[in-house]
Every structure is written in C-alpha cells, then in structure tokens.
Short mmCIF file of C-alpha atoms and ligand atoms in Angstrom, two decimals:
data_model
loop_
_atom_site.label_atom_id
_atom_site.label_comp_id
_atom_site.label_asym_id
_atom_site.label_seq_id
_atom_site.Cartn_x
_atom_site.Cartn_y
_atom_site.Cartn_z
CA UNK A 1025 13.69 -8.79 12.30
CA UNK A 1026 15.96 -7.61 9.49
CA UNK A 1027 15.59 -7.81 5.74
CA UNK A 1028 18.14 -7.06 3.28
CA UNK A 1029 18.71 -8.06 -0.27
CA UNK A 1030 21.39 -9.22 -2.70
CA UNK A 1031 21.55 -9.31 -6.39
CA UNK A 1032 23.36 -12.70 -7.07
CA UNK A 1033 22.86 -15.90 -9.15
CA UNK A 1034 20.32 -17.65 -6.51
CA UNK A 1035 22.38 -20.90 -6.98
CA UNK A 1036 25.54 -19.36 -4.92
CA UNK A 1037 23.55 -17.81 -2.04
CA UNK A 1038 25.11 -19.16 1.23
CA UNK A 1039 22.13 -19.53 3.18
CA UNK A 1040 20.38 -22.38 5.46
CA UNK A 1041 17.26 -22.30 3.14
CA UNK A 1042 16.62 -20.69 -0.10
CA UNK A 1043 12.76 -19.89 -0.61
CA UNK A 1044 11.73 -20.02 -4.19
CA UNK A 1045 8.30 -19.34 -5.54
CA UNK A 1046 6.87 -21.46 -8.52
CA UNK A 1047 3.60 -21.07 -10.44
CA UNK A 1048 1.47 -24.00 -10.61
CA UNK A 1049 1.95 -23.80 -14.40
CA UNK A 1050 5.56 -23.72 -14.27
CA UNK A 1051 6.69 -27.21 -16.24
CA UNK A 1052 9.63 -29.63 -15.18
CA UNK A 1053 11.64 -28.03 -17.87
CA UNK A 1054 11.26 -24.45 -16.51
CA UNK A 1055 12.01 -22.95 -19.47
CA UNK A 1056 10.20 -19.60 -18.44
CA UNK A 1057 12.44 -19.45 -15.36
CA UNK A 1058 16.07 -18.83 -16.62
CA UNK A 1059 16.98 -17.68 -12.95
CA UNK A 1060 16.25 -21.30 -11.63
CA UNK A 1061 18.79 -23.13 -14.30
CA UNK A 1062 21.39 -23.76 -11.54
CA UNK A 1063 18.64 -25.38 -9.04
CA UNK A 1064 16.61 -27.15 -12.02
CA UNK A 1065 18.20 -30.47 -11.27
CA UNK A 1066 16.42 -30.23 -7.58
CA UNK A 1067 13.27 -28.66 -8.47
CA UNK A 1068 12.32 -30.33 -11.71
CA UNK A 1069 11.94 -34.10 -10.12
CA UNK A 1070 9.40 -32.58 -7.80
CA UNK A 1071 7.38 -30.91 -10.19
CA UNK A 1072 7.51 -34.27 -12.33
CA UNK A 1073 6.36 -36.52 -9.66
CA UNK A 1074 3.74 -33.84 -8.31
CA UNK A 1075 5.29 -33.74 -4.99
CA UNK A 1076 5.02 -30.13 -5.32
CA UNK A 1077 2.08 -28.77 -7.65
CA UNK A 1078 2.60 -24.77 -7.19
CA UNK A 1079 -1.03 -24.37 -5.89
CA UNK A 1080 -1.07 -21.07 -4.03
CA UNK A 1081 0.49 -21.33 -0.65
CA UNK A 1082 1.43 -24.98 -0.94
CA UNK A 1083 5.18 -25.52 0.46
CA UNK A 1084 7.52 -28.26 -0.03
CA UNK A 1085 11.07 -28.37 1.99
CA UNK A 1086 13.84 -29.98 0.03
CA UNK A 1087 16.70 -31.04 2.37
CA UNK A 1088 19.66 -31.14 -0.29
CA UNK A 1089 22.75 -29.35 0.30
CA UNK A 1090 24.18 -27.24 -2.84
CA UNK A 1091 27.91 -26.80 -3.10
CA UNK A 1092 28.84 -23.38 -1.99
CA UNK A 1093 25.32 -22.49 -2.10
CA UNK A 1094 21.77 -23.09 0.26
CA UNK A 1095 21.58 -25.70 2.37
CA UNK A 1096 18.05 -26.43 1.57
CA UNK A 1097 15.21 -25.28 -0.78
CA UNK A 1098 11.93 -24.33 0.35
CA UNK A 1099 9.40 -24.32 -2.56
CA UNK A 1100 6.34 -22.15 -2.35
CA UNK A 1101 3.38 -22.10 -4.69
CA UNK A 1102 1.89 -18.95 -6.27
CA UNK A 1103 -0.91 -20.58 -8.16
CA UNK A 1104 -1.64 -19.97 -11.90
CA UNK A 1105 0.43 -17.26 -13.58
CA UNK A 1106 -2.41 -14.94 -14.82
CA UNK A 1107 -4.20 -15.05 -11.59
CA UNK A 1108 -1.21 -13.55 -10.11
CA UNK A 1109 -1.20 -10.14 -8.11
CA UNK A 1110 0.23 -8.11 -5.28
CA UNK A 1111 -1.98 -9.86 -2.81
CA UNK A 1112 -1.45 -13.46 -4.03
CA UNK A 1113 2.44 -12.49 -3.68
CA UNK A 1114 1.91 -11.00 -0.22
CA UNK A 1115 0.32 -14.06 1.13
CA UNK A 1116 2.91 -16.53 -0.60
CA UNK A 1117 5.64 -14.32 0.98
CA UNK A 1118 3.94 -14.47 4.47
CA UNK A 1119 3.74 -18.29 4.16
CA UNK A 1120 6.96 -18.76 3.14
CA UNK A 1121 8.18 -16.68 6.18
CA UNK A 1122 5.99 -19.04 8.44
CA UNK A 1123 7.61 -22.17 6.70
CA UNK A 1124 11.14 -20.98 7.42
CA UNK A 1125 10.25 -20.14 10.96
CA UNK A 1126 8.50 -23.42 11.47
CA UNK A 1127 11.49 -25.16 10.21
CA UNK A 1128 13.53 -23.39 13.37
CA UNK A 1129 15.59 -21.22 11.26
CA UNK A 1130 16.99 -17.93 12.23
CA UNK A 1131 17.85 -17.02 8.89
CA UNK A 1132 16.65 -17.52 5.12
CA UNK A 1133 17.04 -16.24 1.76
CA UNK A 1134 14.05 -15.63 -0.61
CA UNK A 1135 14.33 -15.51 -4.36
CA UNK A 1136 12.01 -12.88 -5.68
CA UNK A 1137 9.51 -14.18 -7.99
CA UNK A 1138 9.02 -13.15 -11.86
CA UNK A 1139 7.41 -10.00 -12.64
CA UNK A 1140 3.93 -9.68 -14.29
CA UNK A 1141 1.62 -7.34 -15.79
CA UNK A 1142 0.36 -5.80 -12.48
CA UNK A 1143 3.71 -5.83 -10.79
CA UNK A 1144 5.99 -4.58 -13.52
CA UNK A 1145 8.89 -3.06 -11.82
CA UNK A 1146 11.37 -5.05 -9.56
CA UNK A 1147 10.89 -2.56 -6.56
CA UNK A 1148 7.28 -3.01 -6.17
CA UNK A 1149 7.94 -6.83 -6.20
CA UNK A 1150 10.53 -6.45 -3.63
CA UNK A 1151 8.00 -4.07 -1.61
CA UNK A 1152 5.19 -6.28 -1.93
CA UNK A 1153 7.25 -9.51 -0.83
CA UNK A 1154 8.90 -7.87 2.10
CA UNK A 1155 5.77 -6.53 3.74
CA UNK A 1156 4.40 -10.12 3.17
CA UNK A 1157 7.29 -11.52 5.18
CA UNK A 1158 6.61 -9.34 8.27
CA UNK A 1159 3.05 -9.67 8.34
CA UNK A 1160 3.32 -13.56 7.96
CA UNK A 1161 5.27 -13.04 11.35
CA UNK A 1162 2.77 -10.75 13.20
CA UNK A 1163 1.00 -11.98 16.02
CA UNK A 1164 -0.66 -10.05 18.84
CA UNK A 1165 1.38 -11.33 22.12
CA UNK A 1166 1.15 -8.65 24.54
CA UNK A 1167 -0.74 -10.53 26.86
CA UNK A 1168 0.88 -13.94 26.38
CA UNK A 1169 2.75 -14.90 29.48
CA UNK A 1170 3.26 -18.51 27.75
CA UNK A 1171 2.75 -20.40 24.49
CA UNK A 1172 4.68 -17.61 23.07
CA UNK A 1173 5.08 -18.73 19.32
CA UNK A 1174 8.39 -18.92 17.21
CA UNK A 1175 7.73 -15.66 15.77
CA UNK A 1176 11.02 -13.91 17.02
CA UNK A 1177 13.00 -16.87 15.91
CA UNK A 1178 13.56 -15.94 12.44
CA UNK A 1179 15.82 -12.86 12.61
CA UNK A 1180 16.95 -12.18 9.12
CA UNK A 1181 15.79 -12.61 5.70
CA UNK A 1182 17.97 -11.88 2.74
CA UNK A 1183 15.80 -11.08 -0.79
CA UNK A 1184 17.46 -12.38 -3.77
CA UNK A 1185 17.20 -10.90 -7.08
CA UNK A 1186 18.79 -12.57 -10.02
CA UNK A 1187 17.99 -9.49 -12.05
CA UNK A 1188 19.93 -6.13 -11.34
CA UNK A 1189 17.73 -3.63 -9.20
CA UNK A 1190 19.24 -0.25 -8.76
CA UNK A 1191 20.52 0.21 -5.26
CA UNK A 1192 18.72 3.21 -4.54
CA UNK A 1193 15.30 1.82 -5.59
CA UNK A 1194 15.63 -1.57 -3.55
CA UNK A 1195 16.61 0.42 -0.41
CA UNK A 1196 13.42 2.60 -1.05
CA UNK A 1197 11.17 -0.35 -1.55
CA UNK A 1198 12.35 -2.12 1.67
CA UNK A 1199 12.08 1.20 3.77
CA UNK A 1200 8.40 1.52 2.42
CA UNK A 1201 7.76 -2.12 3.17
CA UNK A 1202 9.18 -1.80 6.62
CA UNK A 1203 7.25 1.28 7.51
CA UNK A 1204 4.10 -0.12 6.21
CA UNK A 1205 4.48 -3.23 8.14
CA UNK A 1206 5.31 -1.59 11.33
CA UNK A 1207 2.30 0.98 10.95
CA UNK A 1208 -0.15 -2.15 10.03
CA UNK A 1209 1.29 -4.13 13.03
CA UNK A 1210 1.02 -1.18 15.28
CA UNK A 1211 -2.79 -0.72 14.10
CA UNK A 1212 -3.28 -4.22 14.56
CA UNK A 1213 -1.95 -4.29 18.27
CA UNK A 1214 -4.28 -1.48 19.14
CA UNK A 1215 -7.35 -2.99 17.72
CA UNK A 1216 -6.35 -6.35 19.35
CA UNK A 1217 -5.89 -4.82 22.78
CA UNK A 1218 -9.04 -5.39 25.04
CA UNK A 1219 -11.16 -2.49 25.92
CA UNK A 1220 -10.57 -2.68 29.37
CA UNK A 1221 -6.79 -1.88 28.54
CA UNK A 1222 -7.31 0.41 25.85
CA UNK A 1223 -9.81 3.42 27.14
CA UNK A 1224 -9.73 6.97 25.54
CA UNK A 1225 -7.19 8.31 27.61
CA UNK A 1226 -5.11 4.94 27.06
CA UNK A 1227 -5.39 5.88 23.35
CA UNK A 1228 -4.40 9.30 23.94
CA UNK A 1229 -1.26 8.48 26.07
CA UNK A 1230 -0.46 6.03 22.85
CA UNK A 1231 -0.78 8.96 20.60
CA UNK A 1232 1.54 11.07 22.93
CA UNK A 1233 4.02 8.25 22.73
CA UNK A 1234 3.95 8.01 19.17
CA UNK A 1235 4.11 11.67 18.69
CA UNK A 1236 7.15 11.82 20.79
CA UNK A 1237 9.12 9.05 19.01
CA UNK A 1238 8.19 10.04 15.64
CA UNK A 1239 8.31 13.96 16.28
CA UNK A 1240 4.75 14.91 15.28
CA UNK A 1241 2.87 17.76 16.98
CA UNK A 1242 0.18 16.61 19.39
CA UNK A 1243 -2.97 18.16 21.10
CA UNK A 1244 -5.24 16.16 23.12
CA UNK A 1245 -8.80 17.78 24.08
CA UNK A 1246 -10.59 16.56 27.20
CA UNK A 1247 -14.30 16.99 28.01
CA UNK A 1248 -13.64 20.64 29.45
CA UNK A 1249 -12.47 21.77 25.98
CA UNK A 1250 -14.82 19.84 24.15
CA UNK A 1251 -17.49 21.24 26.23
CA UNK A 1252 -16.09 24.92 25.81
CA UNK A 1253 -15.96 24.13 21.79
CA UNK A 1254 -19.73 23.10 22.19
CA UNK A 1255 -18.98 19.66 20.53
CA UNK A 1256 -22.44 18.29 21.36
CA UNK A 1257 -22.39 15.33 19.27
CA UNK A 1258 -18.90 13.99 20.61
CA UNK A 1259 -20.22 14.50 24.21
CA UNK A 1260 -23.52 12.93 23.76
CA UNK A 1261 -21.31 9.70 23.37
CA UNK A 1262 -19.01 9.96 26.06
CA UNK A 1263 -21.37 11.26 28.58
CA UNK A 1264 -22.85 7.65 29.49
CA UNK A 1265 -19.35 6.44 30.24
CA UNK A 1266 -16.89 6.38 33.24
CA UNK A 1267 -14.04 6.71 30.82
CA UNK A 1268 -13.90 10.27 29.82
CA UNK A 1269 -13.57 10.80 26.02
CA UNK A 1270 -10.81 12.38 24.39
CA UNK A 1271 -9.89 14.28 20.80
CA UNK A 1272 -6.50 13.42 19.50
CA UNK A 1273 -5.18 15.75 17.05
CA UNK A 1274 -1.83 15.00 15.40
CA UNK A 1275 0.09 16.89 12.85
CA UNK A 1276 2.91 16.06 10.59
CA UNK A 1277 4.66 18.61 8.68
CA UNK A 1278 6.67 17.02 5.70
CA UNK A 1279 6.28 19.89 3.44
CA UNK A 1280 6.16 23.78 2.96
CA UNK A 1281 4.11 25.40 5.67
CA UNK A 1282 1.86 26.78 2.89
CA UNK A 1283 0.66 23.52 1.49
CA UNK A 1284 -2.56 22.66 2.98
CA UNK A 1285 -2.72 19.43 4.93
CA UNK A 1286 -4.76 16.44 4.24
CA UNK A 1287 -7.02 15.65 7.07
CA UNK A 1288 -7.35 11.97 8.19
CA UNK A 1289 -10.13 11.18 10.68
CA UNK A 1290 -10.61 8.25 12.38
CA UNK A 1291 -13.61 6.98 14.58
CA UNK A 1292 -12.04 5.44 17.82
CA UNK A 1293 -15.19 4.03 20.16
CA UNK A 1294 -12.88 1.96 22.38
CA UNK A 1295 -15.72 -0.19 23.09
CA UNK A 1296 -19.19 -0.05 21.51
CA UNK A 1297 -22.04 -1.21 23.70
CA UNK A 1298 -24.57 0.37 21.62
CA UNK A 1299 -25.59 2.44 24.71
CA UNK A 1300 -29.12 2.54 25.80
CA UNK A 1301 -29.79 1.03 22.49
CA UNK A 1302 -27.74 -2.13 23.86
CA UNK A 1303 -26.46 -4.42 21.42
CA UNK A 1304 -27.51 -8.20 21.69
CA UNK A 1305 -24.89 -10.56 22.98
CA UNK A 1306 -23.53 -11.53 19.72
CA UNK A 1307 -23.30 -8.03 18.56
CA UNK A 1308 -21.08 -7.30 21.60
CA UNK A 1309 -18.33 -9.63 21.20
CA UNK A 1310 -15.83 -7.81 19.40
CA UNK A 1311 -16.64 -4.53 19.64
CA UNK A 1312 -13.27 -3.45 21.13
CA UNK A 1313 -12.68 -3.29 17.51
CA UNK A 1314 -14.72 -0.20 17.10
CA UNK A 1315 -11.62 1.90 17.38
CA UNK A 1316 -9.98 0.54 14.17
CA UNK A 1317 -10.28 3.92 12.01
CA UNK A 1318 -8.50 5.62 14.85
CA UNK A 1319 -5.71 3.04 14.75
CA UNK A 1320 -5.27 3.43 11.30
CA UNK A 1321 -4.94 6.98 11.52
CA UNK A 1322 -2.30 7.15 14.00
CA UNK A 1323 -0.24 4.38 12.31
CA UNK A 1324 -0.34 6.32 8.93
CA UNK A 1325 0.95 9.53 10.98
CA UNK A 1326 3.80 7.53 12.39
CA UNK A 1327 4.29 6.07 8.94
CA UNK A 1328 4.61 9.12 7.20
CA UNK A 1329 6.75 10.69 9.68
CA UNK A 1330 9.19 7.69 9.58
CA UNK A 1331 9.44 8.03 5.91
CA UNK A 1332 9.85 11.52 5.83
CA UNK A 1333 6.85 11.83 3.14
CA UNK A 1334 6.56 15.19 1.43
CA UNK A 1335 3.04 15.84 2.58
CA UNK A 1336 1.20 17.81 5.26
CA UNK A 1337 -1.16 15.77 7.55
CA UNK A 1338 -3.71 16.54 10.45
CA UNK A 1339 -5.06 13.54 12.15
CA UNK A 1340 -8.09 13.56 14.15
CA UNK A 1341 -9.34 10.71 16.21
CA UNK A 1342 -12.23 11.40 18.41
CA UNK A 1343 -11.96 8.89 21.16
CA UNK A 1344 -14.92 7.54 23.26
CA UNK A 1345 -16.51 4.69 25.08
CA UNK A 1346 -20.14 4.20 24.19
CA UNK A 1347 -21.82 2.79 27.25
CA UNK A 1348 -25.46 2.62 28.79
CA UNK A 1349 -25.67 4.45 32.10
CA UNK A 1350 -27.93 6.60 33.94
CA UNK A 1351 -25.90 9.56 32.25
CA UNK A 1352 -26.33 8.27 28.80
CA UNK A 1353 -28.04 9.89 26.19
CA UNK A 1354 -31.63 8.38 25.40
CA UNK A 1355 -33.24 7.90 22.11
CA UNK A 1356 -35.27 11.05 21.26
CA UNK A 1357 -32.77 13.20 22.84
CA UNK A 1358 -31.71 16.14 20.82
CA UNK A 1359 -28.09 17.68 20.67
CA UNK A 1360 -26.48 20.66 19.16
CA UNK A 1361 -23.44 19.72 17.27
CA UNK A 1362 -20.31 21.64 16.97
CA UNK A 1363 -21.58 22.85 13.66
CA UNK A 1364 -24.82 24.10 14.92
CA UNK A 1365 -27.15 21.46 13.50
CA UNK A 1366 -29.44 19.68 15.99
CA UNK A 1367 -29.53 16.08 15.62
CA UNK A 1368 -32.17 13.81 17.24
CA UNK A 1369 -30.56 10.43 18.38
CA UNK A 1370 -33.12 7.78 17.54
CA UNK A 1371 -30.68 5.22 18.11
CA UNK A 1372 -27.49 5.40 20.38
CA UNK A 1373 -25.97 2.51 18.74
CA UNK A 1374 -25.38 5.09 16.01
CA UNK A 1375 -22.57 6.66 17.68
CA UNK A 1376 -19.91 6.60 15.33
CA UNK A 1377 -21.21 9.30 13.10
CA UNK A 1378 -21.82 11.40 16.19
CA UNK A 1379 -18.21 11.67 17.09
CA UNK A 1380 -17.20 12.01 13.48
CA UNK A 1381 -19.62 14.93 12.91
CA UNK A 1382 -17.66 17.12 15.29
CA UNK A 1383 -14.28 16.02 14.09
CA UNK A 1384 -15.42 17.10 10.64
CA UNK A 1385 -16.36 20.33 11.67
CA UNK A 1386 -13.09 20.77 13.75
CA UNK A 1387 -11.34 19.51 10.70
CA UNK A 1388 -12.40 22.42 8.75
CA UNK A 1389 -10.65 24.99 10.87
CA UNK A 1390 -7.10 23.31 9.72
CA UNK A 1391 -8.15 24.51 6.38
CA UNK A 1392 -7.46 21.17 4.88
CA UNK A 1393 -6.93 20.35 0.97
CA UNK A 1394 -9.21 17.11 1.48
CA UNK A 1395 -10.62 15.09 4.25
CA UNK A 1396 -10.47 11.37 4.43
CA UNK A 1397 -12.19 9.42 7.25
CA UNK A 1398 -11.79 5.84 8.19
CA UNK A 1399 -14.73 4.19 10.66
CA UNK A 1400 -16.16 1.04 11.55
CA UNK A 1401 -19.60 2.77 10.72
CA UNK A 1402 -22.19 0.05 9.90
CA UNK A 1403 -22.90 -3.38 10.19
CA UNK A 1404 -24.89 -2.87 6.86
CA UNK A 1405 -21.45 -2.26 5.32
CA UNK A 1406 -20.15 -5.73 6.49
CA UNK A 1407 -23.21 -7.42 5.32
CA UNK A 1408 -22.76 -5.71 1.78
CA UNK A 1409 -19.12 -6.15 1.13
CA UNK A 1410 -17.73 -8.60 3.70
CA UNK A 1411 -14.57 -8.77 5.55
CA UNK A 1412 -12.19 -8.18 2.36
CA UNK A 1413 -13.86 -4.85 0.67
CA UNK A 1414 -14.21 -1.61 2.26
CA UNK A 1415 -16.84 0.75 1.25
CA UNK A 1416 -15.86 3.91 -0.17
CA UNK A 1417 -17.81 7.22 -0.60
CA UNK A 1418 -17.08 10.59 -1.48
CA UNK A 1419 -18.02 14.13 -2.87
CA UNK A 1420 -15.01 14.53 -5.25
CA UNK A 1421 -14.46 12.24 -7.94
CA UNK A 1422 -10.56 12.82 -8.31
CA UNK A 1423 -10.14 12.09 -4.66
CA UNK A 1424 -12.44 8.84 -5.07
CA UNK A 1425 -10.72 7.60 -8.08
CA UNK A 1426 -6.95 8.07 -6.56
CA UNK A 1427 -8.40 6.28 -3.30
CA UNK A 1428 -9.49 3.40 -5.69
CA UNK A 1429 -6.11 3.24 -7.42
CA UNK A 1430 -4.53 3.14 -3.94
CA UNK A 1431 -6.79 0.31 -3.08
CA UNK A 1432 -5.50 -1.92 -5.81
CA UNK A 1433 -2.02 -1.11 -5.28
CA UNK A 1434 -1.94 -1.68 -1.47
CA UNK A 1435 -4.19 -4.98 -1.35
CA UNK A 1436 -6.80 -2.93 0.77
CA UNK A 1437 -9.59 -3.15 -1.50
CA UNK A 1438 -12.45 -0.70 -1.81
CA UNK A 1439 -15.79 -0.28 -3.51
CA UNK A 1440 -17.56 2.68 -4.19
CA UNK A 1441 -21.05 3.41 -2.89
CA UNK A 1442 -23.14 6.18 -4.15
CA UNK A 1443 -23.96 8.87 -1.68
CA UNK A 1444 -27.39 9.16 -3.16
CA UNK A 1445 -29.08 12.29 -2.01
CA UNK A 1446 -32.78 11.31 -1.89
CA UNK A 1447 -31.99 8.58 0.64
CA UNK A 1448 -31.19 11.33 3.09
CA UNK A 1449 -35.05 11.28 3.55
CA UNK A 1450 -34.51 8.29 5.83
CA UNK A 1451 -33.29 10.54 8.42
CA UNK A 1452 -35.92 13.13 8.29
CA UNK A 1453 -36.70 14.07 12.15
CA UNK A 1454 -39.94 15.82 13.21
CA UNK A 1455 -38.15 17.89 15.96
CA UNK A 1456 -34.44 18.56 14.87
CA UNK A 1457 -32.70 18.95 11.82
CA UNK A 1458 -32.29 15.08 11.32
CA UNK A 1459 -31.94 12.17 12.89
CA UNK A 1460 -28.77 10.00 13.43
CA UNK A 1461 -30.01 6.68 12.38
CA UNK A 1462 -32.50 5.39 9.60
CA UNK A 1463 -34.12 2.04 9.13
CA UNK A 1464 -32.16 -0.99 8.08
CA UNK A 1465 -32.26 -0.27 4.18
CA UNK A 1466 -28.98 1.26 2.65
CA UNK A 1467 -27.45 1.47 6.21
CA UNK A 1468 -23.65 2.35 4.79
CA UNK A 1469 -24.93 4.96 2.49
CA UNK A 1470 -27.10 6.63 5.02
CA UNK A 1471 -24.50 6.59 7.53
CA UNK A 1472 -22.08 8.46 4.47
CA UNK A 1473 -25.06 10.85 3.92
CA UNK A 1474 -25.09 11.87 7.74
CA UNK A 1475 -21.56 12.48 7.69
CA UNK A 1476 -21.83 14.44 4.69
CA UNK A 1477 -23.92 17.26 6.54
CA UNK A 1478 -20.94 18.28 8.24
CA UNK A 1479 -18.82 18.74 5.32
CA UNK A 1480 -18.30 21.98 3.18
CA UNK A 1481 -16.99 22.37 -0.25
CA UNK A 1482 -13.77 20.50 0.70
CA UNK A 1483 -13.12 17.23 -1.22
CA UNK A 1484 -14.16 14.48 1.19
CA UNK A 1485 -14.07 10.69 1.25
CA UNK A 1486 -15.42 8.34 3.81
CA UNK A 1487 -14.12 4.58 3.97
CA UNK A 1488 -16.94 2.17 6.01
CA UNK A 1489 -14.26 -0.22 7.42
CA UNK A 1490 -16.74 -2.14 9.57
CA UNK A 1491 -16.51 -5.49 7.62
CA UNK A 1492 -12.72 -5.02 6.87
CA UNK A 1493 -11.28 -4.08 10.15
CA UNK A 1494 -11.27 -7.49 11.73
CA UNK A 1495 -11.30 -10.85 10.64
CA UNK A 1496 -12.65 -14.06 11.88
CA UNK A 1497 -10.86 -16.42 9.50
CA UNK A 1498 -7.25 -15.31 9.32
CA UNK A 1499 -4.78 -16.32 6.73
CA UNK A 1500 -1.04 -16.16 6.09
CA UNK A 1501 -0.68 -12.30 6.15
CA UNK A 1502 -3.64 -11.51 8.50
CA UNK A 1503 -4.39 -13.70 11.80
CA UNK A 1504 -7.81 -13.68 13.31
CA UNK A 1505 -8.37 -10.33 15.11
CA UNK A 1506 -7.62 -6.72 13.61
CA UNK A 1507 -6.29 -6.56 10.13
CA UNK A 1508 -4.72 -2.92 10.05
CA UNK A 1509 -7.01 -2.41 7.10
CA UNK A 1510 -6.76 1.20 5.74
CA UNK A 1511 -3.21 1.91 6.75
CA UNK A 1512 -1.49 0.53 3.52
CA UNK A 1513 -4.24 1.94 1.33
CA UNK A 1514 -3.77 5.63 2.68
CA UNK A 1515 0.14 5.48 2.52
CA UNK A 1516 -0.55 4.15 -1.10
CA UNK A 1517 -2.47 7.35 -1.54
CA UNK A 1518 0.11 9.40 -0.03
CA UNK A 1519 2.77 7.90 -2.27
CA UNK A 1520 0.74 9.08 -5.39
CA UNK A 1521 0.09 12.64 -3.85
CA UNK A 1522 3.99 13.12 -3.00
N1 BES B 137 -19.80 0.10 15.40
C1 BES B 137 -20.72 -0.16 14.77
C2 BES B 137 -20.88 -0.75 13.46
C3 BES B 137 -20.19 -2.06 13.22
C4 BES B 137 -21.10 -3.24 13.28
C5 BES B 137 -18.76 -2.53 13.10
C6 BES B 137 -20.33 -4.73 13.03
C7 BES B 137 -18.19 -3.79 13.13
C8 BES B 137 -19.22 -4.70 12.86
C9 BES B 137 -21.81 0.88 14.94
O1 BES B 137 -21.44 1.87 15.59
C10 BES B 137 -23.10 0.50 14.87
O2 BES B 137 -23.77 0.03 15.65
N2 BES B 137 -23.95 0.90 13.98
C11 BES B 137 -25.37 0.56 13.64
C12 BES B 137 -25.94 1.71 13.02
C13 BES B 137 -27.25 2.02 12.83
C14 BES B 137 -27.85 1.84 14.56
C15 BES B 137 -27.97 2.73 12.30
C16 BES B 137 -25.47 -0.46 12.85
O3 BES B 137 -24.95 -0.95 11.69
O4 BES B 137 -26.42 -1.55 13.12
MN1 MN B 138 -22.78 1.58 17.53
ZN1 ZN B 139 -19.50 1.82 16.65
#
C-alpha cells in the first residue's frame, strides 16, 4: 500500500472517499473545526440527529457526492477531545483504513485530525496516522490458502492536511511511519509463525536474509562455537532439543566507527515447553511467542538500516528451543556460564534468563554504550501489568528515563519496577553461586536481578514483554496474536539518541 500526502482544502479532494475524524464533543456548528467549513452541510445534520456520535472508533459512511470533491465521506470518531493522544489516534486511523477497505475501495483520502497538547506538531500527527493505517490492514496470512481477507484491496491512501506542513518534514514523517509499520508487521509475522516452521536455524536464516537486504553485518554462532566460547548457560537450554540453538549477531553502522554501539538483546526461545519442568497444557498454548524479544531486535535493526539512522547498533539474539528429553538439563544441575558464574538450575522453565545471561556476557565484547534487552521473561510480569504495559528495569537512571519517554511517544507503554537487591536472596543456592529461579513472589523483579548479575558498569535496561508480546483480545491496530511490542518503543528511543 502507498501513502502520500496533499496540502489542500478537503472539500476539493478528488477521491472515492474522504475520511474525516470527529471528536465526540464536536458540535453541529463545527465552530472549532474551520477546516471542515466546506463539508459542514453534510456533517452537521448527522451530528444533530446523533446518527454519528463521535465515540472513539465509531464509523458512519455518507454516500453523497460533492461536486469536484470526494464521492463520499467516512466519519470516524476520536472520542472526547481531552482524552486524546497518540494511541487513540493510531487505533482510529486503523479503524478508518478498515472501513475504507470494507467499502471495497482501492483508494481513499484521510483528513488529518486537529492537533493537541501531546501531539502538537503536524508531522507527528501524520506519522501516527500513517502508522495506524498500515497496522489496521495487517493480518498474518502466510498460511492461509483460502479466506484471504481483503487487506490487499486498499492500495492507496492520501493524507490530507488543510494546514501547511513543510514537504521535508511530511516526507520524513511518512518514511518513519513506513519503516515502523514494516518492522512491527515483520516482528508480528515472526511471532505468529508456528514453532514447527520457525526453529532457531530458521530464525538465523531469516536474519541472514534481512542482513542481505538491509546491508547489515551478520554472524551466526552454532553449537560448536557456543561450546568453544564456554556458553554453558545458553547450552543448558538448547541441549534438550533436536533443533540446535543459534546465536545471531547483527551489526548496523550508521555513524562514526569510534562511536560505541548500543547493544540490543532479544530472547528468542522458538518454543518454550518448560523443559523437564514441563508447563501444564494451558501454559503451553502460545509458547511459540517466546521469541518475541528476538523478533523485535531483528525488526529494529532492519528499520534503523532502512531509515539510515545515525546510530551504531549490535543486535544479539540467542535462539533456542526449550524441550524435555533424555538430553535435557535437570533441576538441580549446575552449569558454568560464559561469565564464569555457576548457576544451579532449580527450574528448567526459567530458561530465558539462561540464554540471556551468556548473551549479556557476549554483548560486553562489543564495548557498548548501553545494553537494552527485550524478553518474554516471566508470567509474573503478565500478572502484574497485563497485555498493554511492559515492565522496565534498569541500572541507569538516564537510560530508564529515556525509555519511559520513548514509551509515551511510541504507544508501547512501560512501567518501571525496582531492581531491589535484597530480593536477590530468593536466588540463594547451597551449591552454586546462585539459582536460576526463586519462588512466586516478585517474579518479574527476580528475573531482572538474575540478569543484572551478568552486567558490568555499562548502563543496562531490561524490558519484560511477557504480557505485551501477544494479545488475546485484538483491536483495530492489533489483531489477536503477536503485537510487535517493543519495536516502536526502541525506534523512538533511537530517534531521541540520533
Ligand atoms: N516464557 C516464559 C514466560 C511467559 C509466561 C511468557 C507467560 C509469556 C506468557 C518463561 O520462560 C517462564 O516460563 N518463566 C517462568 C519463570 C519461573 C520458573 C521462575 C514463569 O514465569 O513461570
Ligand atoms: Mn520458560
Ligand atoms: Zn520462556
């Protein structure tokens, strides 16, 4: 699908359908919406009769041709003006794109809504709207041979601004939206792809294809290399599976060679059965999702490269399958991690932190300015924050603050949990340096504290995306399944660093 823009009075747009956003507090007089003056005679009566209320995500199609203008209007509700923000707009834009598609249109135009406090500049408005349009049309259809939906039908969307926006800024906004959308959808595809079709080796192949198309440097470590590098924590997870693990390392250089890279780590357990501590039936259902952190890292590197962001990045994605077998590690086993620390595996289902432990040690070799990891690490995080907010923990106040700001801009919400050191006591081991799992209390924090053992002085932040990587509800801009959470968050963090 193509998205372009025009600066023009909306009444003069030649289009099969013009989408117009309205607040639920817009009055029939439309006095606060001067840009709608030419369309008032069509819209006002509908507001008067309450055929259209402006409630968030409400839709009304008006089939009335305007001379030398749009053939029809599609009204889409934004809800109350004072509750407005990027998330509401993104989902309304997604809903609007779906409405245009459902009217079997191949093209449509969309009048950008008015600005508000938290979306002041028109470029940001355009970016959020364009992203919403693309996400609204997303569907995982790689495996559908029938019932393909009509997503491909809508081919062209024109964003209309009544107010002048500088061409350069408009173009940048659309390019960012395009790159974010592509990256988010790519991450969703990988998360939605079933585990039998996405083994660690398949993920490595994906990464290689991505590296080729985006001009990234790539290295994939196999089992022999992992053994040679003494990655005992990583190996303890992959050893039980028939499908050998891989460590994927991608590099993107967008600025001076001397500038330290940001290290992005992503947990990629292509299927988490729990291992010998086998999960119960309910817990197994969606464990193909357990590579969402890795998918987000691949997607961010691709987007950064396609936008030519002026940053250096190293992406490290430890990929493995966690399976029970005669070769699996057992509860009570002690392994030596790449860092030299000995870990007693008290629960084989706490595998994410094991693969990340060695990935963290490996990351230090790249002398990064900071390390950010994304991981579907704990069920406790899902319990604490649900499917819309990820847990954020970190050792550096500035890094944490910037990630919070990126969270607000990107729509990927985060909430900080404390890395409260006294809780490390829950991981006390009688035989090794510490255990890999504690009890049920403070599960997400203990996951964070475990990872912290493998981090030096380098600023580090951990995003537990166990709750947010997948949604069972779906909405206009996220379908049931993988959400691509974290991609837009990290991209906005990078924008703030450029
Ligand atoms: N992949 C799971 C966490 C998870 C749970 C993600 C639900 C998404 C939805 C992780 O590997 C896991 O099993 N964690 C254990 C840790 C425990 C054994 C300390 C958990 O949360 O139960
Ligand atoms: Mn697990
Ligand atoms: Zn897991």
